[in-house]
GROMACS .gro file of C-alpha atoms in nm:
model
  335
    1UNK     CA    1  17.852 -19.034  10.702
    2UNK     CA    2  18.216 -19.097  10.774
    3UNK     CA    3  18.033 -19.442  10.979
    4UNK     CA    4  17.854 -19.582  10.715
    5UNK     CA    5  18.175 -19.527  10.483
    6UNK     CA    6  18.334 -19.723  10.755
    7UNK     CA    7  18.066 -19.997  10.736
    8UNK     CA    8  18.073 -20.000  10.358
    9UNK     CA    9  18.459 -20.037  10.350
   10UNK     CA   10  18.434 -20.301  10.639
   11UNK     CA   11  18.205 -20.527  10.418
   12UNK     CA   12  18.395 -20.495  10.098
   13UNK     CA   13  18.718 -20.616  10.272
   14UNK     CA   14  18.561 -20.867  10.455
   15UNK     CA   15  18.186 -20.939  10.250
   16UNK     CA   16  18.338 -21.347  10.208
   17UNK     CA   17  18.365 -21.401  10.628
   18UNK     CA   18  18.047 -21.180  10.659
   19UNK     CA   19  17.821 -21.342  10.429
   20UNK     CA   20  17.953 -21.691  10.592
   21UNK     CA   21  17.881 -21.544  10.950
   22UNK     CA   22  17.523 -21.390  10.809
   23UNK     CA   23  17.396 -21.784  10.671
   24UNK     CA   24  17.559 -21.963  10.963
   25UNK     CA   25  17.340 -21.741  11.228
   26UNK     CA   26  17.080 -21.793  10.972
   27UNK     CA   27  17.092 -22.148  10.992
   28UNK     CA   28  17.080 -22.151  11.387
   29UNK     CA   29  16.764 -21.946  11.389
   30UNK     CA   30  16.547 -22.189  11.162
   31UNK     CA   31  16.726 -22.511  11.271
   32UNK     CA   32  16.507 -22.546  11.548
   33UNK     CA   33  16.238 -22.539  11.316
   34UNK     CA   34  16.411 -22.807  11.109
   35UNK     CA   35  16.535 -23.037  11.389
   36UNK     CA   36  16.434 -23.015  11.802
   37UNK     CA   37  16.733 -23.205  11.867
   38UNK     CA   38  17.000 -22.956  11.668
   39UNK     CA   39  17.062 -22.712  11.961
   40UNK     CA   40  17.073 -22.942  12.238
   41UNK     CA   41  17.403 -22.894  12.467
   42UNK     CA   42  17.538 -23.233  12.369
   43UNK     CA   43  17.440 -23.208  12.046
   44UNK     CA   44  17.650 -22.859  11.977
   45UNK     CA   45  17.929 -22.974  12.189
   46UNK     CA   46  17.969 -23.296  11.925
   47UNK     CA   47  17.947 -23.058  11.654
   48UNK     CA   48  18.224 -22.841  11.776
   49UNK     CA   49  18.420 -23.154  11.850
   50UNK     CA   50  18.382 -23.252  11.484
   51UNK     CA   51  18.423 -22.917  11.349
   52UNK     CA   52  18.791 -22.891  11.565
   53UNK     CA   53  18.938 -23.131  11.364
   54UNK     CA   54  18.857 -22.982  11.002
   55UNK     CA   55  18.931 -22.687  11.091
   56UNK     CA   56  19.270 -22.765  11.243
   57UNK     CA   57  19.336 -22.905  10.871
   58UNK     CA   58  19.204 -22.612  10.696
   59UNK     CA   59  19.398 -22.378  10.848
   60UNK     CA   60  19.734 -22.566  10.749
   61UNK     CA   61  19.552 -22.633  10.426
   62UNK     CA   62  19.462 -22.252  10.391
   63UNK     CA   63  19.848 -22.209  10.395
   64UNK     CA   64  19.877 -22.408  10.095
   65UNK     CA   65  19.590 -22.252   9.892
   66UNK     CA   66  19.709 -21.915  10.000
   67UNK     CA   67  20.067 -21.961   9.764
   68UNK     CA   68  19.860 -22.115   9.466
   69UNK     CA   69  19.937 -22.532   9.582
   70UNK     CA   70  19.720 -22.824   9.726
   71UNK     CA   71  19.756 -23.095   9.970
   72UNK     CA   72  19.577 -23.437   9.876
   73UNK     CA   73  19.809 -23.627  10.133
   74UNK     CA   74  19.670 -23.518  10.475
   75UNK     CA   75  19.440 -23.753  10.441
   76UNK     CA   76  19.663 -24.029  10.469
   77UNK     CA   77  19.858 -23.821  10.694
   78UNK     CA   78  19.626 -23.834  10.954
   79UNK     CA   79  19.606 -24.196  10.879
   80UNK     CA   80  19.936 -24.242  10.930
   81UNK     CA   81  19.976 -24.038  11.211
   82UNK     CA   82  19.669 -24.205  11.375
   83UNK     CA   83  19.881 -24.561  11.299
   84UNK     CA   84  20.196 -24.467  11.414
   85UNK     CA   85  20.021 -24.325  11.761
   86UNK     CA   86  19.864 -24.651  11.893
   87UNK     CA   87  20.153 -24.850  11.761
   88UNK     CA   88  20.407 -24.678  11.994
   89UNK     CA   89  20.197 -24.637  12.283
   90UNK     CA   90  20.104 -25.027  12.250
   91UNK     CA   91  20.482 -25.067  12.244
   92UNK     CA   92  20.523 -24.822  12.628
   93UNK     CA   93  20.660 -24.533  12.464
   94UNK     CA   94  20.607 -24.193  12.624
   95UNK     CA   95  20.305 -24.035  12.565
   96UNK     CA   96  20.580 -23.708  12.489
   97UNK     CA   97  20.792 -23.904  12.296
   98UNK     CA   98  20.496 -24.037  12.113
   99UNK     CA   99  20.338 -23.696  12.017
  100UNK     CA  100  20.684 -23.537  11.911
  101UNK     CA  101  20.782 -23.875  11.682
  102UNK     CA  102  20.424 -23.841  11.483
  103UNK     CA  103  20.466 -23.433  11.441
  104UNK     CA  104  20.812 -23.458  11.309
  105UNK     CA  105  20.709 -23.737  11.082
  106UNK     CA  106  20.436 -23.566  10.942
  107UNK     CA  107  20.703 -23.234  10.866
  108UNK     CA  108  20.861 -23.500  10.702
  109UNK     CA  109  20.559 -23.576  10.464
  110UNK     CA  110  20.492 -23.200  10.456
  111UNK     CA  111  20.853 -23.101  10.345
  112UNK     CA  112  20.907 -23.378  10.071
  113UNK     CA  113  20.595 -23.221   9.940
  114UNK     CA  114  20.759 -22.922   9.918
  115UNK     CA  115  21.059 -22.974   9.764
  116UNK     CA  116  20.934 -23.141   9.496
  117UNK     CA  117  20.669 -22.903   9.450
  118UNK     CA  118  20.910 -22.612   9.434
  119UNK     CA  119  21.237 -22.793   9.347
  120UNK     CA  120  21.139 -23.051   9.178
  121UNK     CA  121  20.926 -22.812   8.970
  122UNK     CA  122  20.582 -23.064   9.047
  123UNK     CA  123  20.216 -23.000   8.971
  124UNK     CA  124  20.138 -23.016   9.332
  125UNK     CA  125  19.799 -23.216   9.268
  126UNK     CA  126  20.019 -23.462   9.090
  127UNK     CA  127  20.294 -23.473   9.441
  128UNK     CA  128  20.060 -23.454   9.696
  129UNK     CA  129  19.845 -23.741   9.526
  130UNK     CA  130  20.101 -23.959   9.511
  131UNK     CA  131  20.213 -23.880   9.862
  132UNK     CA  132  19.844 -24.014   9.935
  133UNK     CA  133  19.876 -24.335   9.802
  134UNK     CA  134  20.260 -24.392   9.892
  135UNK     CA  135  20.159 -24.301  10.241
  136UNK     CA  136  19.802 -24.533  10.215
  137UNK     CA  137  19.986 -24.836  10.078
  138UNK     CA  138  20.218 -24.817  10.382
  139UNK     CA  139  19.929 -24.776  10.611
  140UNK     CA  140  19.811 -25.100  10.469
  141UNK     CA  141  20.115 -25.296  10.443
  142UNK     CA  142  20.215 -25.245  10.813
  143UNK     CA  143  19.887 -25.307  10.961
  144UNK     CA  144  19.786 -25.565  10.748
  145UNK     CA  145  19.412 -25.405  10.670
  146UNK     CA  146  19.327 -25.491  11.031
  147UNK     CA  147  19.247 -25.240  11.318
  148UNK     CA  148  19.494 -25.167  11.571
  149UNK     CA  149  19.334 -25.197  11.903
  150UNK     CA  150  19.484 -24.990  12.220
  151UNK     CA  151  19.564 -25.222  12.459
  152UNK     CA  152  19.809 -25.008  12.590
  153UNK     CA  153  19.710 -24.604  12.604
  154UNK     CA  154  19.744 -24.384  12.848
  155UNK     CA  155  19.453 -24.217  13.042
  156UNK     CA  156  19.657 -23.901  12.936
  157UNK     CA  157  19.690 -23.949  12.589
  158UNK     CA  158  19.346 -24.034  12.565
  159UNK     CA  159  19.221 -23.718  12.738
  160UNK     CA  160  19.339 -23.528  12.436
  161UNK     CA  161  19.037 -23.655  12.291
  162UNK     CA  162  18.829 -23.693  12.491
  163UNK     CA  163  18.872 -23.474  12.797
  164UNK     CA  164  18.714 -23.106  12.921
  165UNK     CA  165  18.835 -22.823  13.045
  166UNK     CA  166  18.517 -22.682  13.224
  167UNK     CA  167  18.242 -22.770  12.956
  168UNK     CA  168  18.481 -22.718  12.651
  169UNK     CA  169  18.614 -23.037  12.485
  170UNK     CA  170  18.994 -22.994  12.479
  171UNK     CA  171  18.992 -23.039  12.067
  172UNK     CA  172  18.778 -22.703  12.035
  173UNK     CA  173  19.061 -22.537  12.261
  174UNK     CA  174  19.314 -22.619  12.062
  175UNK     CA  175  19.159 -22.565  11.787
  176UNK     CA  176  19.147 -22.188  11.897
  177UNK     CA  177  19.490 -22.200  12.008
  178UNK     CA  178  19.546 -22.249  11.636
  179UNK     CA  179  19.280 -22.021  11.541
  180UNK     CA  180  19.493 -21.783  11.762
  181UNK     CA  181  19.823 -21.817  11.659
  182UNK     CA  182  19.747 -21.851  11.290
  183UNK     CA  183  19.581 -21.569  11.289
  184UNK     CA  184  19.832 -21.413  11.448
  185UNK     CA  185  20.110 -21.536  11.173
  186UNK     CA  186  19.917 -21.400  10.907
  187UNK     CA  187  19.818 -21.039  11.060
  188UNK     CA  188  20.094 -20.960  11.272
  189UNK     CA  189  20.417 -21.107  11.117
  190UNK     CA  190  20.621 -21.016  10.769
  191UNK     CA  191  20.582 -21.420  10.706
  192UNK     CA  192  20.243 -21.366  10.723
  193UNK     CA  193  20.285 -21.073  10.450
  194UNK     CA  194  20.542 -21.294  10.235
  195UNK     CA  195  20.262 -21.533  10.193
  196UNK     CA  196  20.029 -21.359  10.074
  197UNK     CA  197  20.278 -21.167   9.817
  198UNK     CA  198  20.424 -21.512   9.691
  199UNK     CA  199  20.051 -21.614   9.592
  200UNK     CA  200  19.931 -21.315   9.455
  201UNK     CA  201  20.276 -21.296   9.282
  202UNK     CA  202  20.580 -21.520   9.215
  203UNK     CA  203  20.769 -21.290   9.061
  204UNK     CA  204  20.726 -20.966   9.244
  205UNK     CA  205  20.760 -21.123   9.572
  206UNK     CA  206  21.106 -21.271   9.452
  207UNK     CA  207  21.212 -20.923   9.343
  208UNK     CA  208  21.111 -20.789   9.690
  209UNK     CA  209  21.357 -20.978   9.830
  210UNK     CA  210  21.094 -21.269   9.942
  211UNK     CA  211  21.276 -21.641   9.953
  212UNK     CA  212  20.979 -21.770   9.774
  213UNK     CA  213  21.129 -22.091   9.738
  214UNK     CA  214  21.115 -22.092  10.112
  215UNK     CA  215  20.746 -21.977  10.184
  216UNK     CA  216  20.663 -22.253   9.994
  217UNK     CA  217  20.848 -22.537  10.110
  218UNK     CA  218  20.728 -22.419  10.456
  219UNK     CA  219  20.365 -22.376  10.401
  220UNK     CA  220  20.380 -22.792  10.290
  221UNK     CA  221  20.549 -22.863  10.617
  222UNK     CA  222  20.276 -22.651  10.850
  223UNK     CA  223  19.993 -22.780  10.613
  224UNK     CA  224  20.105 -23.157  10.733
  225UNK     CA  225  20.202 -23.059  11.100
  226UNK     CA  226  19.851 -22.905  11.107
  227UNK     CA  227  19.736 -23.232  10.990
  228UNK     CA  228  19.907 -23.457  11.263
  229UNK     CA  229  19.739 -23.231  11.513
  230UNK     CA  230  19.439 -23.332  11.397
  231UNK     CA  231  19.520 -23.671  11.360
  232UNK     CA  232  19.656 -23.671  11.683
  233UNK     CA  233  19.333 -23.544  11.824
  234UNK     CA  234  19.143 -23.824  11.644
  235UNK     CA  235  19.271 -24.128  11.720
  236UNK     CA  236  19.313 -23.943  12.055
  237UNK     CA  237  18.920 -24.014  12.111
  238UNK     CA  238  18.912 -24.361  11.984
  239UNK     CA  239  19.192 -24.476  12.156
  240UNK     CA  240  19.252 -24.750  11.829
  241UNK     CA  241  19.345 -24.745  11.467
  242UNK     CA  242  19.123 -24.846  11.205
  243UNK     CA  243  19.267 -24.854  10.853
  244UNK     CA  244  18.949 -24.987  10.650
  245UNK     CA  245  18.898 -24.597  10.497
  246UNK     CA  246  19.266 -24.577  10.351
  247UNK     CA  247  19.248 -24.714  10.048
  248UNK     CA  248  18.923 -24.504   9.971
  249UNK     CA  249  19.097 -24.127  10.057
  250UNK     CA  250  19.189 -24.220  10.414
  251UNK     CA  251  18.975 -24.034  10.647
  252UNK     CA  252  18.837 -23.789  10.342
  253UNK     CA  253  18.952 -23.484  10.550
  254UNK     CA  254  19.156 -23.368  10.231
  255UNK     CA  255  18.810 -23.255  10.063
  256UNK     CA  256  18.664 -23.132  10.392
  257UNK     CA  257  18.979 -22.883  10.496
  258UNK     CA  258  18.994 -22.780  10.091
  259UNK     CA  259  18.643 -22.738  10.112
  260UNK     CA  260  18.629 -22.525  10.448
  261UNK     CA  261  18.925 -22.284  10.278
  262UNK     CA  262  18.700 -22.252   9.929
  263UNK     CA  263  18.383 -22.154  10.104
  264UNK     CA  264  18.576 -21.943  10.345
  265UNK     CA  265  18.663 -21.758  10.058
  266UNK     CA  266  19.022 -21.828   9.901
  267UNK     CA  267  19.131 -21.876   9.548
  268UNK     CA  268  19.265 -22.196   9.421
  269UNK     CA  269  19.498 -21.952   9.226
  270UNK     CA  270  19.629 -21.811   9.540
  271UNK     CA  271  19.677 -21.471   9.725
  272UNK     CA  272  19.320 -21.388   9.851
  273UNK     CA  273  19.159 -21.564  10.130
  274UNK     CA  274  19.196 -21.563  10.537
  275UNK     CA  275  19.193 -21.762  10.845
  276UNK     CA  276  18.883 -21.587  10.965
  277UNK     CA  277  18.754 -21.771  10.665
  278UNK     CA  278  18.874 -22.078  10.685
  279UNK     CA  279  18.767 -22.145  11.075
  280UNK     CA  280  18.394 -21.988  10.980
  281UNK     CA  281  18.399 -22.243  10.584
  282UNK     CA  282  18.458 -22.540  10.855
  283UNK     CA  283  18.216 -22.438  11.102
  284UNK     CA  284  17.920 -22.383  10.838
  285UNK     CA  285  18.078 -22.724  10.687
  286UNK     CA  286  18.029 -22.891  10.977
  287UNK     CA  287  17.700 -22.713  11.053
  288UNK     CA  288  17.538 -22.867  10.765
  289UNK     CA  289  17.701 -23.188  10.769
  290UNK     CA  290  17.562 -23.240  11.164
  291UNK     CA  291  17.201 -23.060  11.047
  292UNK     CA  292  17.168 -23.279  10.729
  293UNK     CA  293  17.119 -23.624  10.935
  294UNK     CA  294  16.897 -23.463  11.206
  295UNK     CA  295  16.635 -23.357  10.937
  296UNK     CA  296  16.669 -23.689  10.739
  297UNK     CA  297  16.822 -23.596  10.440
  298UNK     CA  298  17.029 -23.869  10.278
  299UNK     CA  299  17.407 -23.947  10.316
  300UNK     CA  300  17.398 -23.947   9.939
  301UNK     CA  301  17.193 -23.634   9.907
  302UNK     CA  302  17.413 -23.478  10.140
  303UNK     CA  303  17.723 -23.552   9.963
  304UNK     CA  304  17.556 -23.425   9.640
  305UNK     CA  305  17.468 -23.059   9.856
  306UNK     CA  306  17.803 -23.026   9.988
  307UNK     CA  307  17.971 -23.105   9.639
  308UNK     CA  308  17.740 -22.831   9.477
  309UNK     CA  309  17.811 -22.542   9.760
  310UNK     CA  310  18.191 -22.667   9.704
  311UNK     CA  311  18.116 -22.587   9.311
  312UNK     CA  312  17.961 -22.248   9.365
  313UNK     CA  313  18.197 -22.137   9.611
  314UNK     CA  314  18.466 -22.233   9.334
  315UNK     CA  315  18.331 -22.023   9.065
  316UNK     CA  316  18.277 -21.722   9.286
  317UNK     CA  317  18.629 -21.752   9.395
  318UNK     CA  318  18.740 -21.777   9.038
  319UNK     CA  319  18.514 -21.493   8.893
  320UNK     CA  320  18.687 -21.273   9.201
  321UNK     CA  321  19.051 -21.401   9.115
  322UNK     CA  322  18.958 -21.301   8.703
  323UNK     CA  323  18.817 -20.967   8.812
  324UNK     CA  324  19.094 -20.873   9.046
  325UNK     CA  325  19.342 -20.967   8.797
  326UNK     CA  326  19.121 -20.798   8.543
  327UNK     CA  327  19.184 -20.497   8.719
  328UNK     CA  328  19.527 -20.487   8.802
  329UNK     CA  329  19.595 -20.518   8.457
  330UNK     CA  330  19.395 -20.219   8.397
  331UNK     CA  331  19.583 -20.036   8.636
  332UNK     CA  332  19.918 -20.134   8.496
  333UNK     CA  333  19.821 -19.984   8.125
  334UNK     CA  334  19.704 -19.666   8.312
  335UNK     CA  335  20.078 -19.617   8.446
   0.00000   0.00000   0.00000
């Protein structure tokens, strides 16, 4: 009795990451059915290559969802991280040197973000899109709208991207080192817990003693650093810089990572959601956006799929938000 309790408990606090798990081992039964070519070795390994570089983004984009914001600039972030890269290795810099320049430069993106969201008092849909297109007009404007080509990269540099250790492409290791140590942020450390108390709520957080001001700020600046990994990790692979996509969302990761944090289950409004969720909304994201070509559906089709699980996972997330609320406030009149 006291096990099926356990089990019953277990799903309620955790029925979003289940119900992802459940349809994603779903889909891997029947997708041999569907395509002969899905669970081939190489074929997986690309996917999980793919899938490392949303989910990199969601997780720093799960930060920002988490205290009620959103990030429209990684995009371009990754853009201009990818740009900034190739330019300094073309120019001899340090591989080191390289890496460290693009990360602090995208903190930089990440904390004006920040301050004007929570200092400057900003809609952050309104910050963060302009960030985009400040960030995608000087993307254009320094490489002219031409591709960058790496005449100059390092066998190192490039075996971010494109390098094993044993069978496992280094992007899907880091990618759990993140997995890892986000996870272990949000579990393990009172930042973790001030996070989740400034999105569920402002107010009480700040009366706790919570520098709200502070989460905030700081969940811009890993949302972007998160971004430059992945952006890193990108143009990593390709060993060149190609611009034509920045004037059109840059590399569209923005809806991808928001996306992956959605279906994984968090509110737009804030305070409910988890890593766990985030990692399995980009792997079933990525799941679907590898399956979809293999059984000849459409790129169009597939966009118009994707946009309607985006919708539904939305709504669900905003009749859970209303209900929670709902209840709280029921609570309250009870005292």
């Amino acid at each position: 009795m006291k096990t099926e309790k356990s089990w019953k408990n277990l799903f309620r606090l955790h029925k979003n990451e289940i119900s992802i798990l459940i349809f994603i081992i779903v889909l891997l039964i029947v997708s041999p059915i569907l395509s002969e070519y899905f669970l081939n070795s190489s074929n997986i390994l690309n996917l999980l290559r793919q899938t490392a570089y949303t989910a990199i983004a969601a997780i720093g984009m799960f930060f920002v969802i988490l205290i009620g914001g959103i990030d429209l600039s990684i995009g371009s972030t990754i853009q201009i991280v990818g740009m900034t890269s190739i330019i300094m290795l073309n120019n001899g810099f340090n591989v080191g040197v390289t890496i460290i320049s693009v990360l602090l430069l995208s903190m930089g993106c990440g904390l004006i973000n920040g301050l004007l969201v929570t200092f400057g008092k900003l809609q952050p849909f309104i910050v963060t899109l302009v960030m985009k297109e400040i960030l995608a007009g000087l993307i254009l404007v320094i490489s002219g709208a031409k591709s960058i080509s790496g005449n100059n990269i390092p066998d190192s540099f490039m075996n971010i991207g494109t390098g094993y250790i044993g069978i496992v492409p280094i992007p899907v290791i880091i990618m759990i080192i993140a997995f890892i140590i986000a996870l272990f942020v949000m579990n393990k450390t009172v930042y973790g817990r001030q996070l989740y108390v400034s999105g569920s709520n402002k107010t009480a957080a700040y009366n706790s003693g919570v520098n709200v001001k502070l989460i905030q700020v700081s969940a811009y600046v890993l949302c972007s650093l998160c971004a430059a990994v992945s952006g890193l990790l990108t143009v990593a692979r390709i060993g060149a810089f190609q611009p034509s996509t920045t004037s059109q969302g840059a590399t569209g990761m923005e809806m991808d990572a928001i996306a992956a944090v959605v279906i994984g289950g968090a509110s737009l409004t804030g305070g409910t959601g988890s890593v766990v969720g985030a990692i399995l909304g980009a792997l079933l994201y990525g799941i679907l956006s590898n399956l979809f070509p293999l059984i000849g559906v459409s790129s169009y089709l597939q966009q118009l799929i994707q946009g309607l699980i985006i919708l539904v996972a939305v709504i669900i997330s905003v009749k859970d938000s209303s209900s929670l609320i709902n209840r709280l406030k029921a609570k309250a009149k009870r005292k």
